[in-house]
PDB file of C-alpha atoms in Angstrom:
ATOM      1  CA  UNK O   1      18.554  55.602-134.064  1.00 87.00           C
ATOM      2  CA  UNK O   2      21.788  57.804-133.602  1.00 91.00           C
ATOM      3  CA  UNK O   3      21.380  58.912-137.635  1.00 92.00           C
ATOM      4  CA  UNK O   4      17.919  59.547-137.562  1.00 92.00           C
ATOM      5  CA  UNK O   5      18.363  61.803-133.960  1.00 93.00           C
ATOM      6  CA  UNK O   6      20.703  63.464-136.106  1.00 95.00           C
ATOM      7  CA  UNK O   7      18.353  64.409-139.201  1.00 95.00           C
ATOM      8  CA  UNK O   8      16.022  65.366-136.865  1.00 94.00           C
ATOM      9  CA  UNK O   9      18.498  68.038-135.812  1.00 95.00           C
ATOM     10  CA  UNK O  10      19.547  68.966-139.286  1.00 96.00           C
ATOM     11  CA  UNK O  11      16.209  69.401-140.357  1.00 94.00           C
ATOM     12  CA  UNK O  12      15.274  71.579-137.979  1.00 92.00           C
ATOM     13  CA  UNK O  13      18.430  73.642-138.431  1.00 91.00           C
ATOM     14  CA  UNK O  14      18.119  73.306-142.206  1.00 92.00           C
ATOM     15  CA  UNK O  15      14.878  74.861-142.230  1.00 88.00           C
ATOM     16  CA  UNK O  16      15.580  77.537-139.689  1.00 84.00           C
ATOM     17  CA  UNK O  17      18.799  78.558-141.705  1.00 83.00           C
ATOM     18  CA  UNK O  18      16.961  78.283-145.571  1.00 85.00           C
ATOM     19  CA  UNK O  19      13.161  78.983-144.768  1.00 83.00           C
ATOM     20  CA  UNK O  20      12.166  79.012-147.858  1.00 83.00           C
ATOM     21  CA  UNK O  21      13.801  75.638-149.302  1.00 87.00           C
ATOM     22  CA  UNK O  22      12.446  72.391-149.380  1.00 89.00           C
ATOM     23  CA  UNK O  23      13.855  68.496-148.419  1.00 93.00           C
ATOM     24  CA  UNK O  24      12.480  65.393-149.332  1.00 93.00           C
ATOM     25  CA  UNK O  25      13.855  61.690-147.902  1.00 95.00           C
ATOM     26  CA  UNK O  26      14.931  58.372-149.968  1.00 95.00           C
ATOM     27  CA  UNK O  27      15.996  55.360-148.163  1.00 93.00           C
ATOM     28  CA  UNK O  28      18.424  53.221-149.595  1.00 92.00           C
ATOM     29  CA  UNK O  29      17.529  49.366-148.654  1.00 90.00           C
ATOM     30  CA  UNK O  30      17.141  46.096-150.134  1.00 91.00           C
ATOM     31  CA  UNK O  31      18.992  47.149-153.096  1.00 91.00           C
ATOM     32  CA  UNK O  32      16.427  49.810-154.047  1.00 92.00           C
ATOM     33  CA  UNK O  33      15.451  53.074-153.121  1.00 93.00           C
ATOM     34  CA  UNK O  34      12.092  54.553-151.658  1.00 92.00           C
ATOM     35  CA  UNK O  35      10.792  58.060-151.626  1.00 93.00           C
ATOM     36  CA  UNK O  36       9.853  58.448-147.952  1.00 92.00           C
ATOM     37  CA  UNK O  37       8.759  62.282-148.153  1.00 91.00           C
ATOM     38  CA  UNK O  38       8.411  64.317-151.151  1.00 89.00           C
ATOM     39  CA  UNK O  39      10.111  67.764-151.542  1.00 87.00           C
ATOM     40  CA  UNK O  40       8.202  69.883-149.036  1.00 84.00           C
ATOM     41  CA  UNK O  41       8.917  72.779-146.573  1.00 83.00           C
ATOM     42  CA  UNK O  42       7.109  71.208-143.320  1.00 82.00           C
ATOM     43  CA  UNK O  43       9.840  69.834-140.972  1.00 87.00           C
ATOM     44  CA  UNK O  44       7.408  68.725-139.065  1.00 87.00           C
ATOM     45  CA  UNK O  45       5.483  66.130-141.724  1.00 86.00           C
ATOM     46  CA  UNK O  46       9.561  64.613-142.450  1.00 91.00           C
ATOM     47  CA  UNK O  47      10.482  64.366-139.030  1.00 92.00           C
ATOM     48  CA  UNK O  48       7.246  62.324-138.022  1.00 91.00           C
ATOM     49  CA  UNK O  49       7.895  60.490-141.569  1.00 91.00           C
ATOM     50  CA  UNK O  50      11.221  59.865-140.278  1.00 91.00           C
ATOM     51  CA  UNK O  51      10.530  58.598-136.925  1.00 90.00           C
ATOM     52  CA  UNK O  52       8.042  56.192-138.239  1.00 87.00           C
ATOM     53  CA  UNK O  53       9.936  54.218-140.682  1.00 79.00           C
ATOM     54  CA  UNK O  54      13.184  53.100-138.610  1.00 82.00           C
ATOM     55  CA  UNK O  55      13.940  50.333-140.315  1.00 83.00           C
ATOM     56  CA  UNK O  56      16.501  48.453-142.354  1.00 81.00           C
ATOM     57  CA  UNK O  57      17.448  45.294-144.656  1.00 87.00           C
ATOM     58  CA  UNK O  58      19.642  44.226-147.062  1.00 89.00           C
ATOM     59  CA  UNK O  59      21.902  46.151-149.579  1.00 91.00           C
ATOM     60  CA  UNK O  60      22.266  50.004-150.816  1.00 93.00           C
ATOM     61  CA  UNK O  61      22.571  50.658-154.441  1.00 94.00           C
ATOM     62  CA  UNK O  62      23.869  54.425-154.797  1.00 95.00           C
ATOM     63  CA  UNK O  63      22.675  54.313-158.398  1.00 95.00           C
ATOM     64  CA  UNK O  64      18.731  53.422-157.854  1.00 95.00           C
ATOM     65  CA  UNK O  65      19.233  56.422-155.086  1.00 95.00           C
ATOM     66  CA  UNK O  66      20.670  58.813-157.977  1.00 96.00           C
ATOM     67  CA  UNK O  67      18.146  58.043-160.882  1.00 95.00           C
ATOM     68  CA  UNK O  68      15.732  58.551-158.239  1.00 95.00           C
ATOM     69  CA  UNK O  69      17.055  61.817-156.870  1.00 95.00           C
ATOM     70  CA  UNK O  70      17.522  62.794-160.598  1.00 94.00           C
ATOM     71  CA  UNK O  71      14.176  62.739-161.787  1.00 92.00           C
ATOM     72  CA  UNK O  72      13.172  64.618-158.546  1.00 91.00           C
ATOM     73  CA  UNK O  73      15.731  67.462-158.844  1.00 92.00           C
ATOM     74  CA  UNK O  74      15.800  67.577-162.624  1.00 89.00           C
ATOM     75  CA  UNK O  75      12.355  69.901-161.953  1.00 86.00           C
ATOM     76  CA  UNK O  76      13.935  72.261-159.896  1.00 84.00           C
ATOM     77  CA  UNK O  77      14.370  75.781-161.757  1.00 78.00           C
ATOM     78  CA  UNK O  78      17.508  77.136-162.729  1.00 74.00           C
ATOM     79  CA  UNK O  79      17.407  79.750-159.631  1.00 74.00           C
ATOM     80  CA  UNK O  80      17.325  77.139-157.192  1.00 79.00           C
ATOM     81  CA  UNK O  81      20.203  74.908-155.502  1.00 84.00           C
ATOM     82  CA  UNK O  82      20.164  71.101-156.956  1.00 91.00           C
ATOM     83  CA  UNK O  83      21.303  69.357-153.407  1.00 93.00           C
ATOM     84  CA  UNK O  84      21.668  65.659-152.404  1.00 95.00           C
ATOM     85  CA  UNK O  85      22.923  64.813-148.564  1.00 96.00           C
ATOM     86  CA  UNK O  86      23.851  61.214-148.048  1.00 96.00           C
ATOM     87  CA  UNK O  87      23.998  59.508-145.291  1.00 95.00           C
ATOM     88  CA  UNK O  88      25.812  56.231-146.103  1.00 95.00           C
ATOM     89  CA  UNK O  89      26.767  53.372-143.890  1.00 92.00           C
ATOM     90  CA  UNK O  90      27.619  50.281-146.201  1.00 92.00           C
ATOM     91  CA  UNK O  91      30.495  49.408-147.507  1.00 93.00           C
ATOM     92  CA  UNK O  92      29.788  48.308-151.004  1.00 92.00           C
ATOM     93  CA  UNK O  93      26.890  49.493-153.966  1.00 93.00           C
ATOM     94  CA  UNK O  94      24.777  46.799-155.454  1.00 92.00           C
ATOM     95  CA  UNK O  95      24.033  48.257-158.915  1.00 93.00           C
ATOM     96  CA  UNK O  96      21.867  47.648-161.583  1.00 93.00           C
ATOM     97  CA  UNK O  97      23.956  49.271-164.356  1.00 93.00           C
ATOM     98  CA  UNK O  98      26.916  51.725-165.088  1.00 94.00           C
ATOM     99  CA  UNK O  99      27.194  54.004-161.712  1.00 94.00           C
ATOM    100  CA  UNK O 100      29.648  56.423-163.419  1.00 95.00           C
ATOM    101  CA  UNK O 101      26.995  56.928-166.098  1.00 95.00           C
ATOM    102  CA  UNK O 102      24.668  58.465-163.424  1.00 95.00           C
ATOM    103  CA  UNK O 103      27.264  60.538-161.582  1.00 95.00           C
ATOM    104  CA  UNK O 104      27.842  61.883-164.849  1.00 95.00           C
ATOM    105  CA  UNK O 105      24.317  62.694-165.994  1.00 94.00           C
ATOM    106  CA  UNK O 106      24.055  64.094-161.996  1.00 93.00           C
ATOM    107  CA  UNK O 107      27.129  66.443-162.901  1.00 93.00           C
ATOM    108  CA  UNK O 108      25.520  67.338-165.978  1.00 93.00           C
ATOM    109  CA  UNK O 109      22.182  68.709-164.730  1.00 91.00           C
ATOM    110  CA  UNK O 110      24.559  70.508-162.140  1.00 90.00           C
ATOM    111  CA  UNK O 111      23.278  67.906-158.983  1.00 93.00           C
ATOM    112  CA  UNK O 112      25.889  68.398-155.991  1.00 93.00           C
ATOM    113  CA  UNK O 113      25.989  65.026-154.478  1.00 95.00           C
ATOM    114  CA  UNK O 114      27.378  65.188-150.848  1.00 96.00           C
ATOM    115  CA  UNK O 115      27.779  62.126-148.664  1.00 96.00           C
ATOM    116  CA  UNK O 116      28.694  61.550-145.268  1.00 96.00           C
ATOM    117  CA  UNK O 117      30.009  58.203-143.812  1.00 95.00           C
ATOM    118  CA  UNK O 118      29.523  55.850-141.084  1.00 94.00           C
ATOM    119  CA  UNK O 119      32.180  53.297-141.922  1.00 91.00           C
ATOM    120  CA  UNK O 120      35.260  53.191-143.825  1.00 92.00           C
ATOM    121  CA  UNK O 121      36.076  55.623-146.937  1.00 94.00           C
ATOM    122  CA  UNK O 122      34.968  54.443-150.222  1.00 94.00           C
ATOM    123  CA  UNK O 123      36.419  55.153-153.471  1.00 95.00           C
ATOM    124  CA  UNK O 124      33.034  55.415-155.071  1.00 95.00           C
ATOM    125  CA  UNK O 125      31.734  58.067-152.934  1.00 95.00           C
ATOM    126  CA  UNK O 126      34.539  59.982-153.120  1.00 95.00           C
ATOM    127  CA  UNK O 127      34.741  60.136-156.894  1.00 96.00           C
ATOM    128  CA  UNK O 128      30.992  61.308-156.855  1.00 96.00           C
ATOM    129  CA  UNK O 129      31.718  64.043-154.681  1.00 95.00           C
ATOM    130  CA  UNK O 130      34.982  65.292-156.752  1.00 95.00           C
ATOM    131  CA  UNK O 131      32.852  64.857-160.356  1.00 95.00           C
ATOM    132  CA  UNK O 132      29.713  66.952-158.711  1.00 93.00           C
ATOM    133  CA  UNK O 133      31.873  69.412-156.243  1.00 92.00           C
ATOM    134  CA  UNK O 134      30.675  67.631-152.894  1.00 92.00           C
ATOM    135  CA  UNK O 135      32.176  67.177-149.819  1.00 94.00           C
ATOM    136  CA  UNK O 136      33.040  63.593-148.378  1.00 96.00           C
ATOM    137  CA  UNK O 137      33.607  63.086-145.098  1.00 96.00           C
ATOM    138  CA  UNK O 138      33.549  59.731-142.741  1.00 96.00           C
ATOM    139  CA  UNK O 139      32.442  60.522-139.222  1.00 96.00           C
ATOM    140  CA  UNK O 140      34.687  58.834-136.376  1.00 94.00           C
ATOM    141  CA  UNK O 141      32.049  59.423-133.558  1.00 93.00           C
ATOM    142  CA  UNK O 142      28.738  60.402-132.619  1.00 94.00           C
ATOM    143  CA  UNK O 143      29.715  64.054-131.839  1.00 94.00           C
ATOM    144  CA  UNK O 144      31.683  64.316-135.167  1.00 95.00           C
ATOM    145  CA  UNK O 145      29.256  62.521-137.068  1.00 96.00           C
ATOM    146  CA  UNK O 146      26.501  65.407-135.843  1.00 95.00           C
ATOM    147  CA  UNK O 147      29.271  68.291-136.429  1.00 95.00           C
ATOM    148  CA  UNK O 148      29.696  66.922-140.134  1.00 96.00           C
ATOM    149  CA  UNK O 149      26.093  66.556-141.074  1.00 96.00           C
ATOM    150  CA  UNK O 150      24.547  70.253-140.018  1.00 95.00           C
ATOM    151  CA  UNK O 151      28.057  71.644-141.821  1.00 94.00           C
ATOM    152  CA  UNK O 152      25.522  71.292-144.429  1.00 93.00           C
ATOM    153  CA  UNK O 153      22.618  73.324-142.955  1.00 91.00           C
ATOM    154  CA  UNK O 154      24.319  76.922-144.291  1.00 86.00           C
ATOM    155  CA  UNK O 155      23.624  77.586-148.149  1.00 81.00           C
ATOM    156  CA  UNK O 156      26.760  77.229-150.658  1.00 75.00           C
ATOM    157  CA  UNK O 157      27.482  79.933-152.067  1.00 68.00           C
ATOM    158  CA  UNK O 158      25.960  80.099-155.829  1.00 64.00           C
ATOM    159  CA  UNK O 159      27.728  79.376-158.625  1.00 56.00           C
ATOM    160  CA  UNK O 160      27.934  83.176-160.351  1.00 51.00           C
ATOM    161  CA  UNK O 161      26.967  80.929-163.883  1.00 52.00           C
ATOM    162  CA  UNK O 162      24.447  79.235-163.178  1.00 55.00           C
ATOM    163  CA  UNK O 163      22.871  81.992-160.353  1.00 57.00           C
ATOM    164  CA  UNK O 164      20.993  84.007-162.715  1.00 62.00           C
ATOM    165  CA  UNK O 165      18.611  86.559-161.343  1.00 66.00           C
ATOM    166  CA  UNK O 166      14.544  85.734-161.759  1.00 72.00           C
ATOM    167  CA  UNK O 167      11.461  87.458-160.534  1.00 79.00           C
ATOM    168  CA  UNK O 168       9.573  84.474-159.087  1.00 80.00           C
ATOM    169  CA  UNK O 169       6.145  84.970-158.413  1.00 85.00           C
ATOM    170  CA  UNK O 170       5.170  84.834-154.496  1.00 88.00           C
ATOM    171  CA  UNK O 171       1.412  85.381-152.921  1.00 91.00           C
ATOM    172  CA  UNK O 172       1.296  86.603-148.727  1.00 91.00           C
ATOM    173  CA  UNK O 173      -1.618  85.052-147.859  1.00 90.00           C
ATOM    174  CA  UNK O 174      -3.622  85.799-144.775  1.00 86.00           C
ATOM    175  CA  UNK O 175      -4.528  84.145-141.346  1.00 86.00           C
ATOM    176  CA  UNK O 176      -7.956  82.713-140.978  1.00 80.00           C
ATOM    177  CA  UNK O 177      -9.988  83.536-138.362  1.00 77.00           C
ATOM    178  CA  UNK O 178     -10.046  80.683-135.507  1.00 76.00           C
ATOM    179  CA  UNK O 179     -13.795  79.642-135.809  1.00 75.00           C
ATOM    180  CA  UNK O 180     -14.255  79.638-139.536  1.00 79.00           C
ATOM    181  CA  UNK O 181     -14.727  75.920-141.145  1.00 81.00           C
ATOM    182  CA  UNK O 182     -13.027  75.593-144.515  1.00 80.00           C
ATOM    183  CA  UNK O 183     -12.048  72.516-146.529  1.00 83.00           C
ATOM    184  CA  UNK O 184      -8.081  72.364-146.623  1.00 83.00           C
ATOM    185  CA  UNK O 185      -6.089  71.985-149.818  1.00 80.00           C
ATOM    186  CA  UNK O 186      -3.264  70.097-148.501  1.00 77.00           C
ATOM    187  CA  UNK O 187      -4.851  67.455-146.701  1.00 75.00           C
ATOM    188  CA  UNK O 188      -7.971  67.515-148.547  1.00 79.00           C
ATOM    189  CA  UNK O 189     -10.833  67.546-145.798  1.00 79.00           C
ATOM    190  CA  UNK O 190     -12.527  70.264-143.655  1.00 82.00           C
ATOM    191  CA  UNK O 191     -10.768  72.148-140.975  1.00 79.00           C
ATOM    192  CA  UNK O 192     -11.601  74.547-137.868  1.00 80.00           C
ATOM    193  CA  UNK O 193      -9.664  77.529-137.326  1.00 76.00           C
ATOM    194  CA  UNK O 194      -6.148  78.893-138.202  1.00 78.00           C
ATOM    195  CA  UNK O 195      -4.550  77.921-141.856  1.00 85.00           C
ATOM    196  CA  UNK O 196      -3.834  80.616-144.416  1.00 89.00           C
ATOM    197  CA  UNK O 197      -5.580  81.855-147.580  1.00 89.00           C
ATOM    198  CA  UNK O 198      -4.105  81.860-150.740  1.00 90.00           C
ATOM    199  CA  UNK O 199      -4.417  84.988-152.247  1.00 92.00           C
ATOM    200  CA  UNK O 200      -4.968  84.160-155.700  1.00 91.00           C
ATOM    201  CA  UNK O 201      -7.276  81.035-155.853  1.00 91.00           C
ATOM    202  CA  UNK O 202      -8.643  81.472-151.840  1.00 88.00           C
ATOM    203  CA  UNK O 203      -7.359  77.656-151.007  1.00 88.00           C
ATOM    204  CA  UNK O 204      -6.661  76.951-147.850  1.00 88.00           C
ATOM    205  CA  UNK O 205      -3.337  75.733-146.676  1.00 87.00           C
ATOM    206  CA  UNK O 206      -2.116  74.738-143.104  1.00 84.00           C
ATOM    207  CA  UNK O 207       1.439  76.085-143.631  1.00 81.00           C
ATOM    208  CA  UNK O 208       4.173  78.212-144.609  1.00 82.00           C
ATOM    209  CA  UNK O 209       5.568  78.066-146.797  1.00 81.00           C
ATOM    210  CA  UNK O 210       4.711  76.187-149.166  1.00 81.00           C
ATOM    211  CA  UNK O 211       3.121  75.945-152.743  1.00 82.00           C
ATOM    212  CA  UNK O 212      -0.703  76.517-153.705  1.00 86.00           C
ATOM    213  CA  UNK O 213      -1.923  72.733-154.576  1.00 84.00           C
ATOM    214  CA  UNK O 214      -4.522  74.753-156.892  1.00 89.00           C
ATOM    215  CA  UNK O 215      -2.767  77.396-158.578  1.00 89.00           C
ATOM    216  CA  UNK O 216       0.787  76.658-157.768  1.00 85.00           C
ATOM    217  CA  UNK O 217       1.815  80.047-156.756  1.00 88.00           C
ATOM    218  CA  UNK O 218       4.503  80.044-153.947  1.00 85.00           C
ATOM    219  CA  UNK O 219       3.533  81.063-150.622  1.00 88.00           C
ATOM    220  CA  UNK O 220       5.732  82.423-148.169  1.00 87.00           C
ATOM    221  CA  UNK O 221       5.457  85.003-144.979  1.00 84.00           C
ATOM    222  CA  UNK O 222       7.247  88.029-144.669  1.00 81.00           C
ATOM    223  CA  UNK O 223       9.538  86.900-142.263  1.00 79.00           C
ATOM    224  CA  UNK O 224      10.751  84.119-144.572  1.00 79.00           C
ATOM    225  CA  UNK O 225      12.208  86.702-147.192  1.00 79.00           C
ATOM    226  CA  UNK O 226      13.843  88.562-144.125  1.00 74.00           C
ATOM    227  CA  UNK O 227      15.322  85.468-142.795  1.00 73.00           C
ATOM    228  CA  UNK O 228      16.743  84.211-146.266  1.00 74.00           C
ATOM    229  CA  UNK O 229      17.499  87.777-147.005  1.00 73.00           C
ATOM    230  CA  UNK O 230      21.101  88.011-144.919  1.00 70.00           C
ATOM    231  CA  UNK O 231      22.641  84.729-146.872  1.00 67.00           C
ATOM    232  CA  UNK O 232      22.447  87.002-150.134  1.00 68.00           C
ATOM    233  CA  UNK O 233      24.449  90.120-148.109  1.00 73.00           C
ATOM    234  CA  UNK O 234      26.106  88.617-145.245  1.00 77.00           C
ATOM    235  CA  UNK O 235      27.588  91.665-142.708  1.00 84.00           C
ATOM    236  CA  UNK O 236      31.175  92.557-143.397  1.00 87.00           C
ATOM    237  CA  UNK O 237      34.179  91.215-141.048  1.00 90.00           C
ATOM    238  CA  UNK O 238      34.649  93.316-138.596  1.00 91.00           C
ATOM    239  CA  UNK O 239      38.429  95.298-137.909  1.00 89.00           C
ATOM    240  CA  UNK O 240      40.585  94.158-135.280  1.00 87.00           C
ATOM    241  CA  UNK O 241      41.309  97.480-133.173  1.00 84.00           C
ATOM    242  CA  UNK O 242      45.119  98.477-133.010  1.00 74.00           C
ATOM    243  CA  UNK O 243      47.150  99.372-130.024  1.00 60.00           C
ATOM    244  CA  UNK O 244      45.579 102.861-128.550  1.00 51.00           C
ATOM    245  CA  UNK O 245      49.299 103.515-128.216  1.00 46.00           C
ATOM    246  CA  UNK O 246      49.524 104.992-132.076  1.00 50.00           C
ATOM    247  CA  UNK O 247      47.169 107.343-131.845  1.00 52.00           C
ATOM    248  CA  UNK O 248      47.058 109.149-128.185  1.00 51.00           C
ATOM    249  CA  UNK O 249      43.719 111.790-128.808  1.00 48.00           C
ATOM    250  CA  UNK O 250      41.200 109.118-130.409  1.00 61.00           C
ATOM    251  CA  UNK O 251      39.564 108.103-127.048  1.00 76.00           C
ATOM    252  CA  UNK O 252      38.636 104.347-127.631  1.00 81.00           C
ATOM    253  CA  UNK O 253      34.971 103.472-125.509  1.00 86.00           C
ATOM    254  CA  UNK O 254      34.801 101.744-122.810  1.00 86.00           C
ATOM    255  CA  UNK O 255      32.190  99.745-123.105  1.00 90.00           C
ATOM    256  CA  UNK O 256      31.094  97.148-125.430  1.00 91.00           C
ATOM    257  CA  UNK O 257      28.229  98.690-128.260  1.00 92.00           C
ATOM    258  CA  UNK O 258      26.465  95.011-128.540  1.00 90.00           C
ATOM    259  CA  UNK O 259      25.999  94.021-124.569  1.00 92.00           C
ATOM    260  CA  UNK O 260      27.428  97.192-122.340  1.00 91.00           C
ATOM    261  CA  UNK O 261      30.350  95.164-120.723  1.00 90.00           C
ATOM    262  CA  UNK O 262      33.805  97.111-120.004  1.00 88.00           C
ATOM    263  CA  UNK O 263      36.093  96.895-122.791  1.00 85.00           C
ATOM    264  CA  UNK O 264      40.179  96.109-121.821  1.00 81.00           C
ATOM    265  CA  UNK O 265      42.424  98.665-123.425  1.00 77.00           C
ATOM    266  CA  UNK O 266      44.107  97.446-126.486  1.00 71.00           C
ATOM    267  CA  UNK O 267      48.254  96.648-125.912  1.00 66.00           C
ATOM    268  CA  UNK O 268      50.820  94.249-127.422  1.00 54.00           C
ATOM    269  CA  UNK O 269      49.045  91.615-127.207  1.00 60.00           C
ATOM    270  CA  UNK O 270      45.988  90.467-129.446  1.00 62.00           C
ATOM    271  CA  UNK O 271      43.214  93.029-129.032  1.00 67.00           C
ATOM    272  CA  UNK O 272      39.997  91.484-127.160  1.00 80.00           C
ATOM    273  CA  UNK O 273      37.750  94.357-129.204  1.00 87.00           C
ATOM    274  CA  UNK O 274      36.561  94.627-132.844  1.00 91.00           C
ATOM    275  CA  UNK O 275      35.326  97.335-134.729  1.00 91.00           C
ATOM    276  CA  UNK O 276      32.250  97.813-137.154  1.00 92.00           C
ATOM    277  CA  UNK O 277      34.402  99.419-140.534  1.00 91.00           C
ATOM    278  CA  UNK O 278      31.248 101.123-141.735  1.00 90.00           C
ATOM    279  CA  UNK O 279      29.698 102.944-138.154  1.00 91.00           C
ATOM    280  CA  UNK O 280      33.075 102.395-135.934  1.00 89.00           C
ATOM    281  CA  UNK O 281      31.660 100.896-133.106  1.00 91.00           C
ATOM    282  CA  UNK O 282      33.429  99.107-130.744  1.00 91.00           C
ATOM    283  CA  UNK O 283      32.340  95.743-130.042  1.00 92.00           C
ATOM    284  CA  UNK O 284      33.857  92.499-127.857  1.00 91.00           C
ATOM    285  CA  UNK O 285      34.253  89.180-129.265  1.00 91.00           C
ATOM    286  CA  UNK O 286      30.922  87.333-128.255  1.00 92.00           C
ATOM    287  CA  UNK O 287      29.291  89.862-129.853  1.00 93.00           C
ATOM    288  CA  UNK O 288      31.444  89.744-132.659  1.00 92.00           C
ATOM    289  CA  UNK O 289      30.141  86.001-132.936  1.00 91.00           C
ATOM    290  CA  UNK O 290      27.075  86.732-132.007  1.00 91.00           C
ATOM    291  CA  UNK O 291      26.374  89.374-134.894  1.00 90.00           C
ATOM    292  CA  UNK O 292      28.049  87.544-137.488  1.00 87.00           C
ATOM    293  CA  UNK O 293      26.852  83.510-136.842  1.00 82.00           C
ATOM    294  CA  UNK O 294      22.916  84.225-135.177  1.00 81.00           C
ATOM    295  CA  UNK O 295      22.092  88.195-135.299  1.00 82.00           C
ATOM    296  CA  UNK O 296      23.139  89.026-139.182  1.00 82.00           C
ATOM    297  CA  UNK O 297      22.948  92.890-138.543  1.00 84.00           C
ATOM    298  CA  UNK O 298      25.122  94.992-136.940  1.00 89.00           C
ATOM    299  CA  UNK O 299      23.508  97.003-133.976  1.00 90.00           C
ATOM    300  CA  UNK O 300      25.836 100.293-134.506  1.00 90.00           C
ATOM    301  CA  UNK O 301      25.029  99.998-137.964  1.00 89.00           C
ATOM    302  CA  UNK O 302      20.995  99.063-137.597  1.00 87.00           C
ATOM    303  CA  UNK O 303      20.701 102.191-134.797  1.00 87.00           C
ATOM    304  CA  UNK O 304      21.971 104.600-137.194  1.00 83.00           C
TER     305      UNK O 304
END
């Protein structure tokens, strides 16, 4: 129950930090694993997946879980990140075959295998992390355990190699009117209202985004690209300000650019105000954390 609170969470935050990636969910039991939810953008569908299959029995085998992952990922274009997340709370792998065999065809097709534990450290998960440049980490408590998994919410950063640049086709469909009656592509039967039009074909599709079941074009909303858009050029660091002292005619402002509050006068001591190093505004630190973890524009900047 605590783990799947906690996917919950990271789903949610997954898919408000990378709108336009997908998850799917494997459960490892019984010595084999099961797709639960293919690769998909809806948090929505994997959550309620999720919730209804809390359940579990007999052994984990990390190698069923990696051929399966493996033939999922092994699709995924060259642009795109090749990501597995898991969650692992036994202490042993009950294999069929050669588990360094799959790690290495995992590391081949450039699969970074992450895993997070529940119980002790295991040597196994460790090595499959350092072959496929993971992270490993073994949670001591609920609060850590939840601080360890949505580290992995934020994007890597991309491999300059393998990162190379594409035009990917994308349609902008539009919202249907609320009283039309149209049969829907997704879930295959006739629905009221709402959904959006794909622009190429005309199928209709409950959400965004996601891919055309008829044409396979991607389909995404404006505010999608805007929201992925600051991961590619995150806002620069801003300057620490330096004593006032040096420099007796530049008048420093008083007040704060981001929320208005007074500003203390820089001394010896660490300055409590930062500075934009492109428009020179002055800002305090909660907006300095502000802007650079939730806002991803600077205001001085944006308002010239």
């Amino acid at each position: 129950v605590v783990v799947a609170k906690h996917v919950e969470a990271f789903i949610r935050e997954f898919f408000d930090q990378n709108p336009l990636s997908h998850i799917g969910l494997i459960t490892l039991k019984d010595g084999i694993a099961q797709c639960l939810t293919d690769l998909g953008g809806s948090p929505d569908s994997h959550i309620k997946a999720l919730m209804g299959k809390l359940e579990f029995s007999g052994d984990a085998s990390l190698q069923n879980a990696l051929d399966l992952v493996h033939g999922y990922l092994n699709q995924i274009p060259s642009y795109g990140h090749r990501e597995v997340l898991i969650l692992y709370s036994a202490l042993s792998t009950c294999d069929p075959g050669d588990i360094m065999d799959t790690i290495q065809k995992c590391k081949k097709s450039k699969i970074r295998c992450s895993v997070v534990g529940l119980s002790a450290e295991m040597y196994i998960c460790k090595h499959l992390c350092q072959e496929t440049g993971g992270s490993y980490t073994v949670a001591l408590d609920e609060s850590h355990f939840k601080e360890l998994v949505l580290e992995h919410a934020p994007p890597p950063p991309a491999i300059a190699e393998f990162a190379v640049s594409n035009l990917i086709k994308m349609g902008f469909p539009q919202r249907a009117a609320e009283g039309v009656i149209s049969i829907c592509a997704c879930h295959k039967e006739a629905k009221v209202g709402g959904g959006y039009t794909c622009p190429r074909c005309k199928a209709r599709v409950c959400e965004l985004p996601t891919e055309c079941q008829i044409c396979g074009l991607t389909l995404v909303s404006s505010p999608h690209l805007a929201r992925s858009y600051h991961h590619l050029f995150p806002i620069t660091t801003f300057n620490e300000v330096a004593s006032s002292f040096n420099n007796p005619q530049h008048k420093l402002p008083k007040t704060c650019f981001g929320c208005q509050q007074t500003l203390p006068l820089p001394g010896k001591k660490p300055s409590l105000r930062v500075a934009c190093p492109k428009c020179n505004q002055h800002f305090c630190l909660d907006c300095d954390i502000y802007i650079h973890e939730s806002l991803h524009n600077c205001p001085g900047c944006e308002s010239q």
